[in-house]
XYZ file of C-alpha atoms in Angstrom:
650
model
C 7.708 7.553 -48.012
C 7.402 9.595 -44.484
C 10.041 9.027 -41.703
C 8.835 8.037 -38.704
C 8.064 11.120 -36.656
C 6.414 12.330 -34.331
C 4.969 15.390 -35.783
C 3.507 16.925 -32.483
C 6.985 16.477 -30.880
C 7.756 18.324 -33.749
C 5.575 21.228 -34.055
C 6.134 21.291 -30.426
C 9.617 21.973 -30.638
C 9.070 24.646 -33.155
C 6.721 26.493 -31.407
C 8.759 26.691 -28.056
C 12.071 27.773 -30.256
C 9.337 30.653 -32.201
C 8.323 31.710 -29.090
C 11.855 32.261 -27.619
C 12.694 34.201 -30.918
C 9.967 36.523 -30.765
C 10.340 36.937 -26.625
C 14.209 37.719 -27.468
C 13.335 40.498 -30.374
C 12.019 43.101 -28.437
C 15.569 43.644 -26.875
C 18.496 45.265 -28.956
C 18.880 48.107 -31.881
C 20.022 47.824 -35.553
C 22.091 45.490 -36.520
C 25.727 46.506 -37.483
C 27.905 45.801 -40.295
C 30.865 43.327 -40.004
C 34.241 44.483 -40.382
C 36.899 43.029 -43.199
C 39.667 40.753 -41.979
C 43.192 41.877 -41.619
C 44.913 39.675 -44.119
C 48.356 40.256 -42.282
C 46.861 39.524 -39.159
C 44.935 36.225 -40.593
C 48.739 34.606 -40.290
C 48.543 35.339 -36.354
C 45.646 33.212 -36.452
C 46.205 30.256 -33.903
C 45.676 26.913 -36.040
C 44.982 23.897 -33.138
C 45.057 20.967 -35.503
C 48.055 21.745 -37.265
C 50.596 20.458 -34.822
C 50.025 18.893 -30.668
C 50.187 22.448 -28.938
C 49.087 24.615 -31.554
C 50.429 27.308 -33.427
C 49.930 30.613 -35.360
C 48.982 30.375 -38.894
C 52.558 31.837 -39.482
C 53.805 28.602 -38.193
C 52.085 26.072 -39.565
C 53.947 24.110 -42.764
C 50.888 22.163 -43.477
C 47.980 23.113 -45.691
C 44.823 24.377 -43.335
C 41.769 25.758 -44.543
C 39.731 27.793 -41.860
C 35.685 28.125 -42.386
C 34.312 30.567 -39.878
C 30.759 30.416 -38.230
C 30.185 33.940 -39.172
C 31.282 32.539 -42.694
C 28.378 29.409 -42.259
C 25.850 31.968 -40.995
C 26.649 33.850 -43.938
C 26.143 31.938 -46.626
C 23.069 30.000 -44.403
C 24.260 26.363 -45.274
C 23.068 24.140 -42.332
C 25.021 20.569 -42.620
C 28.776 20.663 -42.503
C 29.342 18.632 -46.075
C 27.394 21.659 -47.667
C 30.637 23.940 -46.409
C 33.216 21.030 -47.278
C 32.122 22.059 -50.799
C 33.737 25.170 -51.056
C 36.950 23.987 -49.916
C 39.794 22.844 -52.107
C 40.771 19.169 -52.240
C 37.821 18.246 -51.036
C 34.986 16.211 -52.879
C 31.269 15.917 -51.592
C 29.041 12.647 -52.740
C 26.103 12.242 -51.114
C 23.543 9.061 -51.844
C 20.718 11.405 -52.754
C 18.809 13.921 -50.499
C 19.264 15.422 -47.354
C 19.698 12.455 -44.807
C 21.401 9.623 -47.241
C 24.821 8.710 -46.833
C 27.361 10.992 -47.476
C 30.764 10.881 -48.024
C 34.062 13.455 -47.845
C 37.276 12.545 -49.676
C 40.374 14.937 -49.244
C 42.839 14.923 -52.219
C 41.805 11.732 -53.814
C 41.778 9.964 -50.888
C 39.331 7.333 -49.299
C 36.088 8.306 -47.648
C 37.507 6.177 -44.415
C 40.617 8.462 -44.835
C 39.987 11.594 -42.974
C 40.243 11.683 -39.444
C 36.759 13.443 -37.705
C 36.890 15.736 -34.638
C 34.541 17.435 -32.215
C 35.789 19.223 -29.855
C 39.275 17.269 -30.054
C 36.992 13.726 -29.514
C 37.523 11.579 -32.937
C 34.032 10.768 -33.879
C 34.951 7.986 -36.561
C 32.552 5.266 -36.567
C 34.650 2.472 -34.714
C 32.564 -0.269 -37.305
C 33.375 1.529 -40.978
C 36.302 4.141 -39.514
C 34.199 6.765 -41.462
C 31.875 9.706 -41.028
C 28.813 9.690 -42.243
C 28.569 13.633 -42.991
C 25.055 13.353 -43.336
C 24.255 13.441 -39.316
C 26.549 16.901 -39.062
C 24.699 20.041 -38.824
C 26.472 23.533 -38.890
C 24.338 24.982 -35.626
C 26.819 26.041 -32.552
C 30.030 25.728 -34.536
C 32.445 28.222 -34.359
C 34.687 27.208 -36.921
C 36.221 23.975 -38.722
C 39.518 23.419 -39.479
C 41.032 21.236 -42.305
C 44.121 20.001 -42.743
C 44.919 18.196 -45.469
C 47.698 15.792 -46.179
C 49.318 13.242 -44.059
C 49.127 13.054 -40.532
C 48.921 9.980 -38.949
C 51.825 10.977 -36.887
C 49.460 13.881 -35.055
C 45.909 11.665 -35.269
C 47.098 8.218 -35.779
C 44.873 5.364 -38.210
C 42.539 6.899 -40.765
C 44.881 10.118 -41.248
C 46.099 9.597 -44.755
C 43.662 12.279 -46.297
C 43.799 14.386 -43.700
C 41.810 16.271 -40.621
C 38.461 18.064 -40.109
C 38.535 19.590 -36.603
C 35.254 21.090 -35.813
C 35.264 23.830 -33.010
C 31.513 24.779 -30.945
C 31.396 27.502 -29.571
C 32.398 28.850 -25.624
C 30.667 30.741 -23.281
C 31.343 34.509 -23.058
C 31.789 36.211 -20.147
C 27.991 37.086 -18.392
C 25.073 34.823 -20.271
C 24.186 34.327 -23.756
C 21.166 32.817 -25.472
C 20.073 32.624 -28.916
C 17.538 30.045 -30.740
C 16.512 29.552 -34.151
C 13.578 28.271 -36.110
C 12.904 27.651 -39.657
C 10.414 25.668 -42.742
C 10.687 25.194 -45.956
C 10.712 22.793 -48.923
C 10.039 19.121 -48.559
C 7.820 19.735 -45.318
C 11.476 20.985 -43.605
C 11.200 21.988 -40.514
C 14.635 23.197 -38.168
C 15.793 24.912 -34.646
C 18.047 24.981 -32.064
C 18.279 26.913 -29.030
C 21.706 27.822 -26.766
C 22.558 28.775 -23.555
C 26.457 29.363 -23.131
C 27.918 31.859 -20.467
C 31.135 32.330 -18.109
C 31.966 33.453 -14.591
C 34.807 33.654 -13.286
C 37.189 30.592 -13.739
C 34.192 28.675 -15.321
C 32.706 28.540 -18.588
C 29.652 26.414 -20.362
C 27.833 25.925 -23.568
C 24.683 23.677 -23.810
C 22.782 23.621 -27.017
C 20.164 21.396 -28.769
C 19.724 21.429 -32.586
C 16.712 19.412 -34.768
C 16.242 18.416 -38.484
C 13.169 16.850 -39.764
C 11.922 17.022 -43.702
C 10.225 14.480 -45.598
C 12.123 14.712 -48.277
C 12.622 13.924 -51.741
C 12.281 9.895 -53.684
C 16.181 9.241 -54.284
C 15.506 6.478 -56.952
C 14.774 7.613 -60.095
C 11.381 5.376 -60.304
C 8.341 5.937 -58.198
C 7.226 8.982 -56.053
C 8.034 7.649 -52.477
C 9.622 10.312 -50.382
C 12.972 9.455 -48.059
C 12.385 11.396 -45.206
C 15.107 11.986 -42.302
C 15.368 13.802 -38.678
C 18.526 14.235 -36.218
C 18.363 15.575 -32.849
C 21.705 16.609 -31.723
C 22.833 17.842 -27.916
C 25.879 18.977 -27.105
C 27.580 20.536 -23.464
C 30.851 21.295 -22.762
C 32.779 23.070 -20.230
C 35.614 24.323 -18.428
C 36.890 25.538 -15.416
C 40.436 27.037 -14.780
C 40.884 27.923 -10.960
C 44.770 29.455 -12.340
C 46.964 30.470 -15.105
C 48.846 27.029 -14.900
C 45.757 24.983 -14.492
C 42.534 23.904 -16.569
C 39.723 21.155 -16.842
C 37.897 20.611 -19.763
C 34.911 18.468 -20.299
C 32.364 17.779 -23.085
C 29.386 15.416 -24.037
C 27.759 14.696 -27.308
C 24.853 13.283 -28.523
C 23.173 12.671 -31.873
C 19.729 10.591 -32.696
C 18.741 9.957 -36.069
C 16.403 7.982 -38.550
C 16.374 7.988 -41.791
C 14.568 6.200 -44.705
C 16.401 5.076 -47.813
C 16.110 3.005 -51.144
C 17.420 -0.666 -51.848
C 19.221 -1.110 -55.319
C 17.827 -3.615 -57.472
C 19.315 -7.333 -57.416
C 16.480 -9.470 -57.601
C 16.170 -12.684 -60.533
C 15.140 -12.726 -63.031
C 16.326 -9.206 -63.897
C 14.423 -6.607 -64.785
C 14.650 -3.069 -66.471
C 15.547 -1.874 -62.644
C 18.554 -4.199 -62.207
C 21.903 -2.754 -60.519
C 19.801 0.417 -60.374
C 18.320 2.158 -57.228
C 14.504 1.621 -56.841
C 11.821 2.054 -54.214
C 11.907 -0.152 -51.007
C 10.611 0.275 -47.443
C 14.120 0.410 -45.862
C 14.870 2.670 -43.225
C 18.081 2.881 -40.740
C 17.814 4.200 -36.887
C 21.476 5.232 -35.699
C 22.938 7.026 -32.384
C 26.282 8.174 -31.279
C 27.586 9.144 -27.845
C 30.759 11.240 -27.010
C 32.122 12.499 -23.547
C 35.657 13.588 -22.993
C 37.916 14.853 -20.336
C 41.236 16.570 -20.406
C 43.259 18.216 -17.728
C 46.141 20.600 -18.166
C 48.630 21.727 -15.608
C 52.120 23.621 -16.016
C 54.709 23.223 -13.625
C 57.892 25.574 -14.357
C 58.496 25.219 -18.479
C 56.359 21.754 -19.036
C 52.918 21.467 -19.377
C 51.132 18.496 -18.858
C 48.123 17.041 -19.934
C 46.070 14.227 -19.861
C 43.039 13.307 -21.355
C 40.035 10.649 -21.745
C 37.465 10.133 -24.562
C 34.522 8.014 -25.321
C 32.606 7.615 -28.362
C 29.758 4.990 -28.984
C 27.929 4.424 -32.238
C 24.794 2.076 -32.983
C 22.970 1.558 -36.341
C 19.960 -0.665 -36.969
C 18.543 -1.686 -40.180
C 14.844 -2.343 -41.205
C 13.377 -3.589 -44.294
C 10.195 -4.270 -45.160
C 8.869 -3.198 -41.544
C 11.596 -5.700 -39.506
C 15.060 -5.559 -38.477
C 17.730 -7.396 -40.861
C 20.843 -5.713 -39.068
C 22.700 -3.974 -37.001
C 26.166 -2.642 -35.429
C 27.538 -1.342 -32.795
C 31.037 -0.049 -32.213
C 32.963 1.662 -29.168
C 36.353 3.812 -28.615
C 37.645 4.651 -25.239
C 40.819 6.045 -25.419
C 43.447 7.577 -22.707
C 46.270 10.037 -23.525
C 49.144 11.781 -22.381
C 51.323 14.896 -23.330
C 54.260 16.429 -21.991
C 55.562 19.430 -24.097
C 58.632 21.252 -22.448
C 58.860 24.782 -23.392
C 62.614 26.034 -23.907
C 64.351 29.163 -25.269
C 68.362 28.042 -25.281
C 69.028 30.511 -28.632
C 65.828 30.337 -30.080
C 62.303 29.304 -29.180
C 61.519 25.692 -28.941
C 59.336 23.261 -27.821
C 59.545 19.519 -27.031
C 56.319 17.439 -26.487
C 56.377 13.765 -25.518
C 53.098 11.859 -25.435
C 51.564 8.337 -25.081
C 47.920 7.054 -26.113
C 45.985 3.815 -25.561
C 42.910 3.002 -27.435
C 40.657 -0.071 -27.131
C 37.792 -0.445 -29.837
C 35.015 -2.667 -29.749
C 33.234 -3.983 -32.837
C 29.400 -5.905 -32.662
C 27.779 -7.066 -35.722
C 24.028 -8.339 -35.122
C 21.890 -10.352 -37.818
C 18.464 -10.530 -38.438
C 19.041 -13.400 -35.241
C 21.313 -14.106 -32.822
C 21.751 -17.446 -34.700
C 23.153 -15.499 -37.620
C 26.192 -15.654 -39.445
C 25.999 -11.775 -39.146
C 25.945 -12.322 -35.450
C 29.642 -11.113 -33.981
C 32.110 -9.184 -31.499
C 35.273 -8.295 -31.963
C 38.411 -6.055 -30.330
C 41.346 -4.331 -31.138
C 43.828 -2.484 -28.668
C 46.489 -0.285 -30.060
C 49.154 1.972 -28.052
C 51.032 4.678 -29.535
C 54.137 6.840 -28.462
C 55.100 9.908 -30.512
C 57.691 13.194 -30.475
C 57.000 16.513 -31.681
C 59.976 19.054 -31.976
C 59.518 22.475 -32.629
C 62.052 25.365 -33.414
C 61.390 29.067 -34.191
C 64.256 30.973 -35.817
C 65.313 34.164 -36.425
C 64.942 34.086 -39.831
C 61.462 33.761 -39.556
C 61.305 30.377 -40.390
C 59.101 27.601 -38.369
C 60.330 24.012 -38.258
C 58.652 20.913 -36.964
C 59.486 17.276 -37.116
C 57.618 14.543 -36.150
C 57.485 10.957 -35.169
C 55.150 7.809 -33.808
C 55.259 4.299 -33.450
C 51.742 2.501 -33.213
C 51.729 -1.316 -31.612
C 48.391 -3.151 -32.620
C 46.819 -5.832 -31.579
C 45.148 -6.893 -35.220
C 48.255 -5.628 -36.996
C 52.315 -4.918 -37.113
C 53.381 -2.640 -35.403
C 54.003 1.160 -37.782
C 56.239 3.951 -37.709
C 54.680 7.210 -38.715
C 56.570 10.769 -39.686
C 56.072 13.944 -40.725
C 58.236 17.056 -41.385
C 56.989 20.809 -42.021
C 58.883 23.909 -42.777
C 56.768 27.836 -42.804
C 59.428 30.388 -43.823
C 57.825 33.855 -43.725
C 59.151 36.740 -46.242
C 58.175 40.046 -44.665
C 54.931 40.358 -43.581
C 53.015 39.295 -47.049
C 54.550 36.163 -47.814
C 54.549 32.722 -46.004
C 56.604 29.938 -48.092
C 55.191 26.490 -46.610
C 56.168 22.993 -47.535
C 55.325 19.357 -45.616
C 56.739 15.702 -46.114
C 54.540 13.042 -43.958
C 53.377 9.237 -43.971
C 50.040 7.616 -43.090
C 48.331 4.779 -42.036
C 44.876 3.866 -42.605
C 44.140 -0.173 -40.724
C 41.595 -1.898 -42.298
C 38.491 -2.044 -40.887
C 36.126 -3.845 -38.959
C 33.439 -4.291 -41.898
C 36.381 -4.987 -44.392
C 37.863 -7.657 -42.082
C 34.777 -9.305 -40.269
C 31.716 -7.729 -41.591
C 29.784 -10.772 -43.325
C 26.439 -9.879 -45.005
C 24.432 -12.843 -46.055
C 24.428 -13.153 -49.748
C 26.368 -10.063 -50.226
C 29.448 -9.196 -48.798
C 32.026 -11.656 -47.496
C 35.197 -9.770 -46.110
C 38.984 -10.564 -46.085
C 40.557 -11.313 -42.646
C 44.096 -11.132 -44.488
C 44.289 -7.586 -45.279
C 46.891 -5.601 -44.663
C 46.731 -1.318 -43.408
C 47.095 0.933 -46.268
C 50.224 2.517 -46.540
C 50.931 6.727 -47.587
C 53.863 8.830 -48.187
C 53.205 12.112 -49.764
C 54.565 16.046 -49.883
C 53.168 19.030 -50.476
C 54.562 22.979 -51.144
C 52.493 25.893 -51.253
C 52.356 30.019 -50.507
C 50.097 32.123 -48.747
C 50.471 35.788 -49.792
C 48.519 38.806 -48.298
C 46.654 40.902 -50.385
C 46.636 44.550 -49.838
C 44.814 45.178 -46.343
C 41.904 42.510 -46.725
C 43.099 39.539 -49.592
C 44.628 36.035 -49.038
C 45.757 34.420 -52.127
C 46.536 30.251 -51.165
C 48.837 28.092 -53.925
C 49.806 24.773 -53.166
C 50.875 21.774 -54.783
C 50.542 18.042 -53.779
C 51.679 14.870 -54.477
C 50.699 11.229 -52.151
C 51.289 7.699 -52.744
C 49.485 4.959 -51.318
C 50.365 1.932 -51.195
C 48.451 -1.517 -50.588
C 45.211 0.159 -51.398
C 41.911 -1.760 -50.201
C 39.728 -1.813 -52.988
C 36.402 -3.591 -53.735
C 35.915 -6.423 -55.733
C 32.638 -7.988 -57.288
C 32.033 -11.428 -58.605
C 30.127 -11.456 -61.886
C 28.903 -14.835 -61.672
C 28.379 -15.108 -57.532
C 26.939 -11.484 -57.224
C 28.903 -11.309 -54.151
C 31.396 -8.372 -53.219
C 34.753 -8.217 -51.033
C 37.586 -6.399 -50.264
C 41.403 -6.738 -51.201
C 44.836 -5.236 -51.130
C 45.661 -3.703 -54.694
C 49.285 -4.455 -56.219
C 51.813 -1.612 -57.022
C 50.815 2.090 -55.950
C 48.341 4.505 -56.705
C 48.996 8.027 -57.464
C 47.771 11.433 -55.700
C 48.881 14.626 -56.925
C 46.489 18.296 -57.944
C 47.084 21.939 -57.492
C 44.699 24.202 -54.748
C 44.241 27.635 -55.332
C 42.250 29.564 -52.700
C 41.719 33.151 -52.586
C 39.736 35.631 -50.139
C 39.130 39.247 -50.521
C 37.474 41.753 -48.570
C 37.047 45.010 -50.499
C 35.144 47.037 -48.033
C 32.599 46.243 -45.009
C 29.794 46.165 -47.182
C 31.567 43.527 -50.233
C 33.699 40.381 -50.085
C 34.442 37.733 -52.263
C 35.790 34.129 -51.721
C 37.211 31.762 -54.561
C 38.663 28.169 -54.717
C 39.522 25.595 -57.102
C 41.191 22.304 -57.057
C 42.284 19.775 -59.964
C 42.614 16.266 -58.704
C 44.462 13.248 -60.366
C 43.616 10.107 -58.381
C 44.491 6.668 -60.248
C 44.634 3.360 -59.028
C 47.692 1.092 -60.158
C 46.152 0.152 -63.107
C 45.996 3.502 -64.164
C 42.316 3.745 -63.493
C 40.474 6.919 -62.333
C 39.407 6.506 -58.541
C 36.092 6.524 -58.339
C 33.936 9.478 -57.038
C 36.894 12.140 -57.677
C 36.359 14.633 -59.790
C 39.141 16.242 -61.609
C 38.172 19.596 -60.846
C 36.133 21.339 -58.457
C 35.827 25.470 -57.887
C 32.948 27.368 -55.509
C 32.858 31.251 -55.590
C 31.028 33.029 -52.621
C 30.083 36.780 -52.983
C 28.864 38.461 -49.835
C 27.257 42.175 -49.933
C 25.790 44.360 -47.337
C 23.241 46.969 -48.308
C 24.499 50.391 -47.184
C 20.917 51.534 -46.176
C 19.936 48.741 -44.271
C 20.818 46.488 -42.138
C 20.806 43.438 -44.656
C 23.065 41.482 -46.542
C 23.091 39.030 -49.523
C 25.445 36.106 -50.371
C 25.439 34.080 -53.413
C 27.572 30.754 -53.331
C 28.030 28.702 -56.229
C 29.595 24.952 -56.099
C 30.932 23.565 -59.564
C 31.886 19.771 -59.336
C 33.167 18.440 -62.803
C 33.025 15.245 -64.401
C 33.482 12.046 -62.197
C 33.174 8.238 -62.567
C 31.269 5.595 -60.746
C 30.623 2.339 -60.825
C 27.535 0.753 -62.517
C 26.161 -2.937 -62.063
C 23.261 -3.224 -64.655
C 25.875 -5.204 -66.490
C 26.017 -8.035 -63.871
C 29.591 -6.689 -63.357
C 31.260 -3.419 -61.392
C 31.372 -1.402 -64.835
C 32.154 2.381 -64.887
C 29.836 5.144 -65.511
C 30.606 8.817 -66.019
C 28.832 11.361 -64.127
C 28.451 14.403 -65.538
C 29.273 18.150 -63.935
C 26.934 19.908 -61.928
C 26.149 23.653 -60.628
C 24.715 24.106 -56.938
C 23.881 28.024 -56.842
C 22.676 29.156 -53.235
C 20.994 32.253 -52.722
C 20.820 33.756 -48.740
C 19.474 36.785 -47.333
C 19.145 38.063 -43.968
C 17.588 41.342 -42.678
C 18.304 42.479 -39.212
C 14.416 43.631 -37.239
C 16.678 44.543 -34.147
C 20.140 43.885 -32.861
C 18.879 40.625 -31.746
C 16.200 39.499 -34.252
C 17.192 38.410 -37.667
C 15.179 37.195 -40.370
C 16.541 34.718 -42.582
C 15.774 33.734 -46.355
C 17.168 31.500 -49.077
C 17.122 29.465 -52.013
C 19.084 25.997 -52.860
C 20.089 24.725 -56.178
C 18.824 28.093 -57.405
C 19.071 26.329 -61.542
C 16.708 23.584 -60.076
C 20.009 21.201 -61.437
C 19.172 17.487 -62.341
C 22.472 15.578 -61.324
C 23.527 12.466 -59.604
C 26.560 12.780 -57.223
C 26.615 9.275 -57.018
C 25.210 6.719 -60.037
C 21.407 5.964 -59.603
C 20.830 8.241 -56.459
C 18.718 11.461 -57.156
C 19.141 14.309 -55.058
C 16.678 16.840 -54.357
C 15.483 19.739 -56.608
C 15.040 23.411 -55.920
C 14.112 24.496 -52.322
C 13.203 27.090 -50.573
C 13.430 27.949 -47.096
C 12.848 31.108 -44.386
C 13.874 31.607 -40.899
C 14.165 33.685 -37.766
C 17.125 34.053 -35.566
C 17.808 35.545 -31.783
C 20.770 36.676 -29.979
C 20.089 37.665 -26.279
C-alpha cells in the first residue's frame, strides 16, 4: 500500500537539499576528531528539567539521563524513540514500521505517563494526553533530557513516569547553515536544511526536516506496504537587549500521513480474527506549537512569564472515506518568581502560578454522530520550590503544588530531592515525589461506535514513589550511574473488554500496583579515537492482581561502541538494543487473553567519512541480524535496511 505522496514534491525537495550539500562541500578542510568528555566536569553540566531554574548536574537529586546530538549524529538514528532505546527505564513499542504508533513507557509506567517537551512547550496530545513518538525525528536537536520518576509537582498531570525535554539547537554567533539528504530501504527518502545565526542581542534557528518511505506490510498476511511522510518546521528565537532581560519565542509545526492496518473483528470469524490484517486505512494528523516567555531580574528576583499554544488534529479514513476525527487544544499562561538569597548559604525561593484551558472535539463519520462532541477543562495550579546549597556539598530541594480542576478535585503534589557530593568522584542522590495523571478525554468521553464506550466516573491516577542512586566518575573520561526505584500507583485506569459484547472501556483498578527495578548506566571514553556506552534496566511492573503490566519488559540493556580511524577522518559506531521477554494482550480468543512476546536484538551499524570539514558522507545498516520480532502482538516491523547519506556544515 503507497502513502499518498506527492513524489515530485518529493524528489523536488531532495534535489534542492543535494544541491545545497554539494554547493556547501567545496568550503572547509579535514574533518577533526572529537575530544573525550571530562567525567568530573559532566557533574557541572546544567540539567534544565530537573528543577524550575535549573541546576548543575551536581545538584540535581533526581535521576536524568542526557543524550547528546553529537551522540544522535553518532550513532545516525533519525526518530527520537530509536534513542529512547538505549536509555534505562525506558521501554519502546512501536505498532510495526516506521510511521505506526508508537509508544514510550518510563519505569513501568503508562504510555500517557510521561510528560513531552519542545523547547519547554508540552506537546501532549490534549485528546489521548500522549505522544505519539512516531512523528519525532532527531534532525536540529541538540540534546534530550529525561527525567524519570515523579514530578507532577515541576510539570503537573501526566508526570507520574516522568519527563522527556527535548532541546533544538541556537544560533551561534555569525551564520550557520547545514542540510542533509539521504535514500535507502523501503523507497526512503530524508532531508532537512538549517539556517540558525546570532548578532548581537539576537539569536534564531529556522529549520525544515522531511520523511517519506513506503514502507513495510505490518500485518503478517498479504504484501501491502504502510507507507508514511512528516514534514516538520520549526523557528525559534531570542533577543536579550541586557544582562537582566530576555525574550524568547518559538513555533512548531508537524504534517503527517500515514497508512496503517485494521485488526480483524468481522463475523463469522475467520483464521484472521483478533489478529492484524490488510485494510485500506490511513490517518492524516497535524500539530501546531508557538510559545512566548519573558524574563526580567530586578535586584535578587527574577521574573518570568510565559505563554504556550499547542493544537493537534487527526483524521481517519477507511476504505477511501473519513470515519473520524479529533481535535484537541492547550493554551496555557504561567508565572515564576524565584528570589535569589545567600543569608549563610546559597538559596533560592521560586513562587509560580499557571492556568491552562484544554479543548477536546470528537467528530464522527457525520455531524449527526454519536462520535460527534466538544468538551473543556480549565485547571490552575500554584506551586513552591525551595532550594538550599550547603557547605557540605550537599544540594536540597523541596517541593510543592496544588492543582484546582474543573473535571476533577482539586490535588496536592510534592516532591523532595537530596545530591550530596563526596569529593569530586562521587555524587550520592536520592528523591521522594507524588504524581498525578487525570484521566483523559478519550477515556472519559471518547465514544466509538461499536467499539469503545468510555467511563465519565473515573477518577486521576494516583503515584507516590522514591528512588536512590550514585553517580561516580571514572578516571578522566567514565561515568558509572546506579540507582534504585520503587513507585506506587494507585487507582490505575485499565482497559476492560466484554467477551460477549466485543466492546472495550476503561476503569479504575482496586488496591495498588507496584513499580520498582534497578538502572545501571555507564559511559567511558578511553581515548579520542574509542568510547563505549552501556545501560541496563530490570523492570517489575504488576497490576493489583499481581499481573505483569503489559508491554514492559523485565529487562532491557543497549551497548554503543564508537571508534575513529586514526588515518582518516572516519568513524564507526555499532549500537545494539536488547529488549527481553514481554506480554501482550491477544483477542483471537474472543477475550483480552495474554500473549508472550519473545526478546529481540536491534544491531545498528553507522559510518561516516569526512570529504572536507564541511561535507560528510554518511552510511548505515538497521537491524543488522535482519531480526523477525513483534514489539507489539500481531504488528510486524520492518526487516533489514539500508541507507546512505550526505551531510553539510557551512
Amino acid at each position: 500500500m503507497k502513502n499518498h505522496l506527492d513524489l515530485k514534491s518529493a524528489a523536488a525537495v531532495c534535489r534542492e537539499s543535494a544541491a545545497v550539500v554539494i554547493a556547501l562541500s567545496f568550503v572547509g578542510n579535514a574533518a577533526g576528531q572529537a575530544e573525550p568528555q571530562d567525567a568530573i566536569t559532566s557533574f557541572e553540566r546544567v540539567i534544565i528539567s530537573g528543577s524550575r531554574t535549573g541546576s548543575s548536574s551536581a545538584e540535581v537529586g533526581s535521576t536524568v539521563s542526557v543524550i547528546t546530538g553529537t551522540e544522535l549524529e553518532q550513532r545516525q538514528i533519525r526518530f527520537v524513540s530509536d534513542a529512547l532505546r538505549a536509555v534505562p527505564g525506558i521501554a519502546v513499542s512501536r505498532q510495526g514500521p516506521v510511521g505506526t504508533v508508537t509508544q514510550v513507557r518510563i519505569r513501568g509506567a503508562e504510555a500517557n505517563h510521561t510528560v513531552v517537551l519542545v523547547d519547554g512547550v508540552k506537546i501532549n496530545d490534549p485528546f489521548t494526553s500522549e505522544v505519539d513518538f512516531a512523528h519525532l525525528l532527531t534532525a536540529q536537536i541538540d540534546r534530550i533530557e529525561i527525567l524519570r520518576g515523579p514530578q507532577s509537582v515541576l510539570y503537573g498531570s501526566e508526570a507520574i513516569g516522568g519527563v522527556i525535554s527535548i532541546f533544538t539547537q541556537r544560533g551561534d554567533p555569525g551564520t550557520q547553515v547545514d542540510a542533509s539528504a539521504e535514500v535507502g530501504s523501503f523507497s526512503t527518502r530524508s532531508g532537512s536544511a538549517a539556517l540558525r545565526g546570532a548578532a548581537g542581542n539576537f539569536n534564531y534557528a529556522i529549520s525544515t526536516n522531511a520523511f517519506w518511505t513506503d514502507g513495510t506490510n505490518a500485518s503478517r498476511f498479504g504484501s501491502e506496504d504502510d507507507g508514511y511522510r512528516i514534514e516538520t518546521y520549526l523557528a525559534r528565537a531570542r533577543w536579550a537587549p541586557s544582562d537582566t532581560a530576555s525574550l524568547d519565542g518559538s513555533l512548531r509545526y508537524r504534517d503527517s500521513r500515514s497508512r496503517f492496518d485494521p485488526q480483524d473483528f468481522n463475523f463469522p470469524p475467520g483464521p484472521t480474527f483478533g489478529l492484524v490484517v490488510d485494510g485500506d486505512r490511513r490517518s492524516s494528523g497535524d500539530q501546531f506549537d508557538a510559545s512566548l516567555r519573558g524574563r526580567l531580574t530586578t535586584g535578587a528576583i527574577e521574573h518570568q512569564l510565559g505563554f504556550a499554544r499547542t493544537r493537534t488534529e487527526t483524521d481517519t479514513f477507511a476504505d477511501g472515506s473519513f470515519s473520524s476525527g479529533f481535535a484537541g487544544s492547550r493554551t496555557r499562561f504561567d508565572y515564576e518568581g524565584t528570589w535569589r538569597f545567600d543569608a549563610s548559604w546559597p538559596q533560592a525561593l521560586t513562587l509560580a502560578a499557571e492556568h491552562e484551558s484544554q479543548r477536546f472535539e470528537s467528530r464522527g463519520a457525520t455531524p449527526q454522530s454519536a462520535e460527534s462532541q466538544m468538551r473543556n477543562n480549565d485547571k490552575t495550579g500554584l506551586a513552591a520550590e525551595y532550594q538550599l546549597r550547603l557547605p557540605t556539598q550537599t544540594a536540597l530541594t523541596l517541593s510543592a503544588r496544588r492543582d484546582r480542576h474543573q473535571l476533577f478535585d482539586d490535588a496536592t503534589t510534592y516532591r523532595v530531592t537530596v545530591a550530596q557530593r563526596l569529593g569530586t568522584r562521587i555524587k550520592l542522590r536520592t528523591s521522594y515525589g507524588t504524581g498525578i495523571a487525570n484521566p483523559t478525554f478519550f477515556e472519559l468521553f471518547g465514544f466509538i461506535a461499536g467499539t469503545f464506550d468510555p467511563n465519565s466516573a473515573l477518577k486521576p491516577e494516583k503515584s507516590r514513589g522514591f528512588d536512590i542512586g550514585a553517580d561516580i566518575a571514572i578516571a578522566d573520561s567514565g561515568l558509572l550511574s546506579f540507582t534504585y526505584f520503587n513507585t506506587d500507583l494507585r487507582d490505575e485506569i485499565a482497559g476492560t473488554f466484554g467477551a460477549t459484547t466485543f466492546r472495550s472501556s476503561v476503569t479504575n483498578l482496586a488496591g495498588q500496583s507496584k513499580r520498582r527495578g534497578v538502572e545501571i548506566e555507564a559511559h567511558y571514553a578511553a581515548s579520542s579515537q574509542f568510547a563505549v556506552g552501556m545501560t541496563y534496566s530490570y523492570t517489575d511492573s504488576k497490576q493489583p492482581d499481581g499481573q505483569s503490566e503489559v508491554r514492559r519488559p523485565r529487562h532491557i540493556g543497549s551497548a554503543t561502541i564508537t571508534y575513529t580511524l586514526p588515518a582518516a577522518p572516519a568513524s564507526i559506531t555499532l549500537g545494539v538494543d536488547h529488549n527481553g521477554r514481554q506480554e501482550d494482550l491477544d483477542f483471537r480468543s474472543f477475550s483480552a487473553a495474554r500473549v508472550t512476546l519473545r526478546d529481540y536484538t536491534l544491531v545498528r551499524l553507522a559510518a561516516s567519512y569526512a570529504v572536507t570539514r564541511n561535507l560528510t558522507l554518511t552510511a548505515r545498516v538497521e537491524n543488522l541480524l535482519d531480526q523477525d520480532y513483534e514489539e507489539v502482538f500481531s504488528y510486524r516491523p520492518s526487516g533489514r535496511a539500508y541507507y546512505a547519506g550526505v551531510q553539510a556544515r557551512f
